Coordinates of C-alpha atoms in Angstrom, one line a residue:
Chain X
M20 CA -0.2 -3.2 22.2
T21 CA 0.9 -2.1 18.8
R22 CA 3.9 -3.0 16.6
V23 CA 6.5 -0.6 15.2
H24 CA 4.9 -0.4 11.8
D25 CA 1.7 1.1 13.2
M26 CA 3.0 4.7 13.0
G27 CA 0.0 6.8 12.0
G28 CA 0.0 10.0 14.0
R29 CA 3.4 9.4 15.6
F30 CA 5.4 12.5 16.5
G31 CA 9.1 13.2 15.8
D32 CA 9.7 12.1 12.3
G33 CA 10.8 15.4 10.7
P34 CA 10.0 16.7 7.3
V35 CA 8.8 14.7 4.3
V36 CA 11.5 15.0 1.6
P37 CA 9.8 14.7 -1.9
E38 CA 11.8 13.3 -4.8
A39 CA 11.5 14.8 -8.2
E40 CA 8.7 13.4 -10.4
D41 CA 11.2 12.0 -12.8
A42 CA 13.5 10.4 -10.2
P43 CA 14.4 6.7 -11.1
V44 CA 11.7 4.2 -10.1
F45 CA 14.5 2.2 -8.3
A46 CA 17.1 4.4 -6.6
E47 CA 19.5 1.4 -6.5
D48 CA 19.7 -1.7 -8.6
W49 CA 19.3 -3.9 -5.6
H50 CA 16.0 -2.2 -4.8
A51 CA 14.7 -3.6 -8.1
R52 CA 16.2 -7.0 -7.4
A53 CA 14.6 -7.0 -3.9
L54 CA 11.1 -6.3 -5.3
A55 CA 11.5 -8.8 -8.1
V56 CA 12.8 -11.6 -5.8
T57 CA 9.9 -11.0 -3.3
L58 CA 7.2 -11.0 -6.0
A59 CA 8.7 -14.2 -7.6
C60 CA 8.8 -16.0 -4.2
G61 CA 5.2 -15.0 -3.6
A62 CA 4.3 -16.8 -6.8
L63 CA 5.5 -20.1 -5.1
G64 CA 2.1 -20.0 -3.3
Q65 CA 3.4 -20.7 0.2
W66 CA 1.9 -17.6 1.8
N67 CA -0.6 -14.8 1.1
I68 CA -0.3 -11.0 1.1
D69 CA -1.4 -10.8 4.7
T70 CA 1.2 -13.3 5.9
S71 CA 3.9 -11.4 4.0
R72 CA 2.8 -8.0 5.5
H73 CA 2.9 -9.6 9.0
A74 CA 6.4 -11.0 8.3
R75 CA 7.6 -7.4 7.8
E76 CA 5.7 -6.0 10.8
K77 CA 7.2 -8.6 13.1
L78 CA 10.8 -7.7 12.4
S79 CA 12.2 -6.6 15.7
P80 CA 11.5 -2.9 16.3
K81 CA 15.2 -2.2 16.2
D82 CA 15.5 -3.8 12.7
Y83 CA 12.3 -2.3 11.4
A84 CA 13.5 1.2 12.4
R85 CA 17.1 0.9 11.1
F86 CA 16.3 -1.0 7.8
S87 CA 15.5 0.9 4.6
Y88 CA 12.3 0.0 2.8
Y89 CA 13.6 -2.9 0.7
E90 CA 15.9 -4.2 3.4
K91 CA 12.7 -4.8 5.4
W92 CA 11.3 -6.7 2.4
I93 CA 14.4 -8.9 2.0
A94 CA 14.7 -9.5 5.8
A95 CA 11.0 -10.5 6.0
L96 CA 11.3 -12.7 2.9
A97 CA 14.3 -14.6 4.4
D98 CA 12.4 -15.1 7.7
L99 CA 9.3 -16.2 5.8
L100 CA 11.1 -18.7 3.6
V101 CA 12.5 -20.4 6.7
E102 CA 9.3 -20.1 8.7
K103 CA 7.3 -21.8 5.9
G104 CA 9.9 -24.5 5.4
V105 CA 10.9 -23.5 1.9
L106 CA 14.5 -22.9 3.0
T107 CA 16.5 -24.0 6.0
R108 CA 18.7 -21.9 8.2
A109 CA 21.6 -24.0 6.7
D110 CA 20.5 -22.8 3.2
L111 CA 20.8 -19.2 4.3
E112 CA 24.3 -19.9 5.7
G113 CA 25.3 -21.4 2.3
K114 CA 25.5 -24.9 3.9
G115 CA 22.3 -26.4 2.5
A116 CA 21.7 -29.3 0.3
A117 CA 22.4 -28.9 -3.4
G118 CA 20.0 -29.6 -6.2
L119 CA 16.5 -28.6 -7.3
H120 CA 13.9 -27.8 -4.7
K121 CA 10.6 -29.8 -4.7
L122 CA 8.8 -26.5 -5.4
A123 CA 11.0 -25.7 -8.4
E124 CA 8.2 -26.6 -10.8
R125 CA 6.1 -23.8 -9.3
A126 CA 8.8 -21.1 -10.1
L127 CA 7.4 -18.1 -11.9
K128 CA 8.5 -18.2 -15.6
A129 CA 9.3 -15.0 -17.5
E130 CA 6.6 -15.7 -20.0
N131 CA 4.0 -15.9 -17.2
V132 CA 5.0 -12.6 -15.5
A133 CA 2.7 -10.3 -17.5
G134 CA -0.3 -12.7 -17.0
V135 CA 0.3 -13.0 -13.2
L136 CA 0.6 -9.2 -12.7
A137 CA -2.4 -8.5 -14.8
K138 CA -4.5 -11.2 -13.0
G139 CA -3.8 -9.7 -9.6
G140 CA -5.3 -11.1 -6.4
P141 CA -8.7 -9.8 -5.7
A142 CA -9.7 -9.8 -2.0
D143 CA -13.5 -9.7 -2.4
R144 CA -15.5 -12.8 -1.7
E145 CA -19.0 -14.2 -1.9
G146 CA -20.7 -15.1 1.4
G147 CA -19.7 -14.0 4.8
P148 CA -21.9 -12.3 7.3
P149 CA -24.4 -9.8 6.0
P150 CA -23.6 -6.0 6.4
R151 CA -24.5 -4.8 9.8
F152 CA -24.0 -1.1 9.1
S153 CA -25.3 1.3 6.4
P154 CA -23.9 4.6 5.0
G155 CA -24.2 7.5 7.3
Q156 CA -24.4 5.3 10.5
A157 CA -22.3 6.3 13.5
V158 CA -19.8 3.6 14.6
R159 CA -16.9 3.3 17.0
A160 CA -13.7 1.6 16.1
R161 CA -12.9 -1.3 18.5
I162 CA -10.5 -0.7 21.3
P163 CA -7.9 -2.1 21.8
A164 CA -6.7 -2.3 18.2
D165 CA -5.1 -5.7 18.8
N166 CA -5.8 -8.8 16.6
A167 CA -8.7 -10.5 18.5
L168 CA -7.8 -14.0 17.3
V169 CA -4.0 -14.2 17.7
D170 CA -2.0 -12.6 20.4
G171 CA 0.4 -10.1 18.7
G172 CA -1.1 -11.1 15.3
H173 CA -1.6 -9.1 12.2
T174 CA -4.4 -6.5 12.1
R175 CA -5.3 -3.6 9.8
L176 CA -6.9 -1.4 12.5
P177 CA -4.4 1.3 13.2
A178 CA -4.0 2.2 16.9
Y179 CA -4.7 5.9 16.2
A180 CA -8.3 5.1 15.2
A181 CA -9.0 2.6 18.1
G182 CA -11.9 3.8 20.2
A183 CA -12.7 6.8 17.9
Q184 CA -16.2 7.6 16.6
G185 CA -16.7 7.7 12.9
Y186 CA -19.3 7.4 10.2
I187 CA -19.8 4.8 7.6
L188 CA -19.1 6.3 4.2
R189 CA -19.5 3.3 1.9
L190 CA -19.6 -0.4 1.8
H191 CA -16.8 -1.9 -0.3
G192 CA -18.3 -5.4 -0.4
T193 CA -17.1 -8.5 1.5
H194 CA -13.4 -8.9 1.7
V195 CA -10.8 -11.5 3.1
F196 CA -10.2 -10.7 6.8
P197 CA -6.4 -10.2 7.2
D198 CA -6.5 -10.9 11.0
S199 CA -7.5 -14.4 10.2
S200 CA -5.9 -14.9 6.8
A201 CA -2.4 -13.8 7.9
H202 CA -2.3 -16.7 10.3
G203 CA -3.5 -19.6 8.3
L204 CA -6.9 -19.5 10.0
G205 CA -8.9 -19.1 6.8
E206 CA -10.1 -16.1 4.8
A207 CA -13.1 -15.5 7.1
P208 CA -14.5 -12.8 4.7
E209 CA -16.4 -9.9 6.3
P210 CA -18.1 -6.7 5.1
L211 CA -15.5 -4.0 4.6
Y212 CA -16.4 -0.3 5.0
A213 CA -14.8 3.1 4.3
V214 CA -15.3 4.9 7.6
R215 CA -14.7 8.7 7.9
F216 CA -13.5 10.2 11.2
H217 CA -13.4 13.9 12.0
A218 CA -9.8 14.9 12.6
S219 CA -11.0 16.2 16.0
A220 CA -12.1 12.6 17.0
L221 CA -8.5 11.4 16.4
W222 CA -6.2 14.2 17.4
A223 CA -6.0 16.6 20.3
H224 CA -4.8 19.4 18.0
P225 CA -6.4 19.0 14.6
E226 CA -5.2 21.3 11.9
H227 CA -8.6 22.4 10.7
P228 CA -12.2 21.8 12.0
E229 CA -13.4 20.3 8.6
D230 CA -10.6 17.9 8.0
E231 CA -11.3 14.1 8.0
V232 CA -9.4 10.8 7.8
V233 CA -11.0 7.8 6.0
L234 CA -10.0 4.3 6.9
D235 CA -11.1 1.0 5.4
L236 CA -12.3 -1.1 8.3
W237 CA -13.7 -4.6 8.6
Q238 CA -17.1 -5.2 10.3
S239 CA -15.6 -6.8 13.3
Y240 CA -13.4 -3.8 14.0
L241 CA -16.6 -1.7 14.4
E242 CA -19.3 -1.3 17.1
P243 CA -22.6 0.4 16.6
L244 CA -23.2 3.6 18.6
Chain O
M16 CA 3.4 -14.6 20.9
P17 CA 4.4 -17.9 19.3
H18 CA 5.9 -16.7 16.0
D19 CA 8.4 -14.1 17.2
H20 CA 12.1 -15.0 17.4
H21 CA 13.5 -11.9 18.9
D22 CA 17.1 -13.0 19.3
D23 CA 17.1 -15.4 16.4
H24 CA 15.9 -13.9 13.2
S25 CA 16.7 -16.0 10.2
H26 CA 17.5 -12.9 8.1
A27 CA 20.5 -12.3 10.4
L28 CA 22.3 -15.2 8.7
L29 CA 22.5 -13.2 5.5
P30 CA 25.3 -10.7 4.9
P31 CA 24.7 -7.3 6.5
D32 CA 25.2 -5.1 3.4
P33 CA 21.7 -4.9 1.7
A34 CA 22.9 -5.3 -1.9
L35 CA 24.9 -8.4 -0.9
R36 CA 22.0 -9.6 1.2
V37 CA 19.7 -9.6 -1.8
K38 CA 22.3 -11.1 -4.0
A39 CA 22.9 -14.0 -1.5
L40 CA 19.2 -14.8 -1.3
E41 CA 18.8 -14.5 -5.1
T42 CA 21.7 -16.9 -5.6
I43 CA 20.4 -19.5 -3.1
L44 CA 16.9 -19.4 -4.7
T45 CA 18.1 -19.5 -8.2
E46 CA 20.3 -22.6 -7.5
K47 CA 17.3 -24.4 -6.1
G48 CA 15.2 -23.5 -9.2
L49 CA 12.8 -21.5 -7.0
I50 CA 13.2 -18.3 -9.0
D51 CA 14.0 -17.8 -12.7
P52 CA 16.4 -14.9 -13.3
A53 CA 14.6 -14.1 -16.6
A54 CA 11.3 -13.7 -14.7
L55 CA 13.1 -11.2 -12.4
E56 CA 14.2 -9.2 -15.4
E57 CA 10.7 -9.2 -16.7
I58 CA 9.2 -8.0 -13.4
I59 CA 11.8 -5.2 -13.2
D60 CA 11.3 -4.1 -16.8
T61 CA 7.5 -4.0 -16.2
Y62 CA 7.7 -1.6 -13.3
Q63 CA 10.7 0.4 -14.5
N64 CA 9.5 1.0 -18.0
R65 CA 5.9 0.0 -18.7
I66 CA 3.7 0.5 -15.6
G67 CA 3.9 4.0 -14.1
P68 CA 2.1 7.3 -13.5
Q69 CA 1.6 7.8 -17.2
N70 CA -1.3 5.2 -16.9
G71 CA -3.1 7.2 -14.2
A72 CA -2.5 10.5 -16.1
R73 CA -4.2 9.0 -19.2
V74 CA -7.3 8.2 -17.0
V75 CA -7.3 11.6 -15.4
A76 CA -7.1 13.4 -18.8
R77 CA -9.9 11.3 -20.1
A78 CA -12.0 12.1 -17.1
W79 CA -11.4 15.8 -17.6
S80 CA -12.4 15.5 -21.2
D81 CA -15.4 13.2 -21.1
P82 CA -18.2 13.8 -18.4
D83 CA -19.8 10.4 -18.9
F84 CA -16.4 8.7 -18.5
K85 CA -15.8 10.7 -15.3
A86 CA -19.2 9.9 -13.9
A87 CA -18.7 6.2 -14.5
L88 CA -15.1 6.3 -13.1
L89 CA -16.3 8.0 -9.9
A90 CA -19.3 5.7 -9.5
D91 CA -17.5 2.4 -10.0
A92 CA -13.9 2.5 -11.2
D93 CA -13.1 -1.2 -11.5
P94 CA -15.1 -2.0 -14.7
V95 CA -14.0 1.3 -16.3
L96 CA -10.3 0.6 -15.6
A97 CA -10.6 -3.0 -16.6
E98 CA -11.8 -1.9 -20.0
L99 CA -8.7 0.3 -20.4
G100 CA -6.5 -2.7 -19.5
L101 CA -5.5 -1.1 -16.2
Y102 CA -6.6 -3.8 -13.9
G103 CA -3.9 -5.8 -12.1
R104 CA -1.8 -6.5 -9.0
Q105 CA -2.3 -3.9 -6.3
G106 CA -5.1 -2.3 -8.2
E107 CA -7.8 -5.0 -7.9
H108 CA -10.3 -2.7 -6.0
M109 CA -10.0 0.9 -7.1
V110 CA -11.8 4.0 -5.8
V111 CA -11.3 7.3 -7.5
V112 CA -11.9 10.4 -5.4
E113 CA -12.3 13.9 -6.9
N114 CA -10.8 17.1 -5.7
T115 CA -13.2 20.1 -5.6
A116 CA -13.0 23.6 -4.3
Q117 CA -14.5 22.3 -1.0
Q118 CA -12.5 19.1 -0.5
H119 CA -8.9 18.1 -1.2
N120 CA -8.1 14.4 -1.1
M121 CA -4.8 12.9 -0.2
V122 CA -3.7 9.2 0.1
V123 CA -1.4 7.4 2.5
C124 CA -0.8 3.9 3.9
T125 CA 0.2 4.4 7.5
L126 CA 0.7 0.6 8.1
C127 CA 2.9 -0.2 5.1
S128 CA 3.0 1.2 1.5
C129 CA -0.3 0.3 -0.3
Y130 CA -0.5 2.1 -3.6
P131 CA -2.3 1.7 -6.9
W132 CA 0.4 -0.1 -8.9
P133 CA -1.5 -0.5 -12.3
L134 CA -2.1 3.3 -12.4
L135 CA 0.9 4.8 -10.7
G136 CA 3.6 2.1 -10.7
I137 CA 5.9 1.6 -7.7
P138 CA 5.5 4.2 -5.0
P139 CA 8.2 6.9 -4.6
G140 CA 10.5 6.8 -1.6
W141 CA 8.8 9.6 0.2
Y142 CA 5.4 7.8 0.1
K143 CA 7.1 4.8 1.9
S144 CA 8.9 7.0 4.4
D145 CA 8.2 7.0 8.1
A146 CA 7.7 10.8 8.1
Y147 CA 4.9 10.6 5.5
R148 CA 3.2 7.5 7.0
A149 CA 3.3 9.0 10.5
R150 CA 2.3 12.6 9.7
A151 CA -0.1 12.6 6.7
V152 CA -3.0 11.6 8.8
R153 CA -2.4 14.0 11.7
E154 CA -1.1 17.1 10.0
P155 CA -1.8 16.8 6.3
R156 CA -1.6 20.6 5.7
K157 CA 1.9 20.8 7.1
V158 CA 2.9 17.8 4.9
L159 CA 1.3 19.5 1.9
A160 CA 3.2 22.7 2.6
E161 CA 6.4 20.6 2.3
F162 CA 5.3 19.8 -1.2
G163 CA 4.7 23.5 -1.9
V164 CA 0.9 23.1 -1.7
T165 CA -1.2 25.6 0.3
L166 CA -5.0 25.1 0.2
P167 CA -7.6 27.9 0.5
K168 CA -9.1 28.2 4.0
G169 CA -12.5 27.0 2.9
C170 CA -11.1 23.7 1.5
A171 CA -11.3 20.6 3.8
V172 CA -8.7 17.9 3.6
R173 CA -9.8 14.2 3.5
V174 CA -7.0 11.8 4.0
W175 CA -7.5 8.3 2.8
D176 CA -5.5 5.7 4.9
S177 CA -5.3 2.6 2.6
T178 CA -5.8 0.0 5.4
A179 CA -7.4 -2.7 3.2
E180 CA -7.0 -4.0 -0.4
V181 CA -8.9 -1.0 -1.8
R182 CA -6.6 1.5 -3.6
Y183 CA -7.3 5.1 -4.0
L184 CA -6.5 7.5 -6.9
V185 CA -7.1 11.2 -6.6
L186 CA -8.7 12.9 -9.5
P187 CA -7.1 16.4 -9.4
A188 CA -8.9 19.5 -10.4
R189 CA -8.5 20.4 -14.1
P190 CA -6.1 23.4 -14.3
E191 CA -7.4 26.8 -15.4
G192 CA -6.3 27.7 -18.9
S193 CA -6.5 24.1 -20.1
E194 CA -9.7 24.6 -22.1
G195 CA -9.4 23.4 -25.7
L196 CA -6.4 21.0 -24.9
G197 CA -6.7 17.5 -26.2
E198 CA -6.3 14.4 -24.0
E199 CA -2.7 13.9 -24.7
E200 CA -1.8 17.5 -23.8
L201 CA -3.9 17.3 -20.7
A202 CA -2.2 14.1 -19.6
A203 CA 1.1 16.0 -19.7
L204 CA -0.3 18.3 -17.0
V205 CA -1.1 15.4 -14.6
T206 CA 1.7 14.7 -12.2
R207 CA 2.2 11.6 -10.1
D208 CA 1.9 13.7 -6.9
S209 CA -1.4 15.2 -8.1
M210 CA -2.9 11.7 -8.2
I211 CA -1.7 10.9 -4.7
G212 CA -3.0 14.3 -3.5
T213 CA 0.3 15.8 -2.4
G214 CA 0.4 18.0 -5.5
L215 CA -1.8 19.8 -8.0
A216 CA -2.0 19.4 -11.7
R217 CA 0.4 21.6 -13.7
Q218 CA -0.8 24.8 -15.3
P219 CA -0.4 24.8 -19.1
G220 CA 3.0 26.2 -19.9
E221 CA 4.3 25.4 -16.4
A222 CA 7.7 23.7 -16.5
P223 CA 7.7 20.0 -15.4
A224 CA 8.8 19.5 -11.8

């Protein structure tokens, strides 16, 4: 079964309300703080991007739906800090031990911010299994879309594509496999493909016969046809 | 599922008001030396003032002006962008897709909010909204209409759902009447939305949105 974040194709959300091009980057000061605190905590090196995405996804469906964007970030960060043993529940209640943390020496310093942001965190890797598919080849996305390694675990195969037939558009190279990486099971890199699907393979009422959706899908999400 | 705590989320221990919630967490982390307030200011300043759609607009204007640059950008964007100093967090694996008379490209992240930060900065609120994430893949033309964009009948829509660490930038069509403009003037015609695919580039003389 899917989680609440997997909303591609869902009905009932109403119109998209665009902001002006020159609207402030952060609508509220606390949005900027939430982003900065989250990035700074990531630099402590206690989790990876897949773990942090999963932490947001596994907020309860009620919280996920009622929280604004940066509330999700902060809630997931608090959960993750406790889950990874960086903070205790007592710390969050303001009753924790005083003094410097043992990870304090890893704290991101202002002078290193530009370098860390410029360096990024590339996801491509050497090795892994050889590519099984080539451009143009017909494939089917695995069904069900669940994480095959961990029950209820993180996956990047959206439910709307599960079971659909598509065509390999391009090979992106070999990338870290989030279904494994999110759960401390290793990077397990796999070939990653852009796969195009006709809208008619995904939706009962496509808007236009020529429209397509392209998803980036790992090799183990795909079966040959 | 071993890691869920349905009735016992740690975040519920923080204050309910979001601004106070962030403040509380920031205070705890600062007291323990886990975050440096000066580093937070640096991160905020970077994305508020230095990294934004002006970066992507520069790339698009150059691609409109220089066929060799455009060919290289479409073939393999990463080395081209790295040379311009536009490599970085959330832009490690870039693919640039070109709008043509036959195909309009549009980018979404249905699972979260993946977005090419080094080129466009932090995504706008609508890009992260449930409505955009849910609908862009199923009814892109209705969503485009909400942005005031109507495509000719013969133009197909290709929606790119950013499900991996690959980030997509749309290369919008160069507007008619822009012949003879220099790169700087062209860059002023490139909107953020035109590089996500929910807008088109401005016509010369058209007022900024």
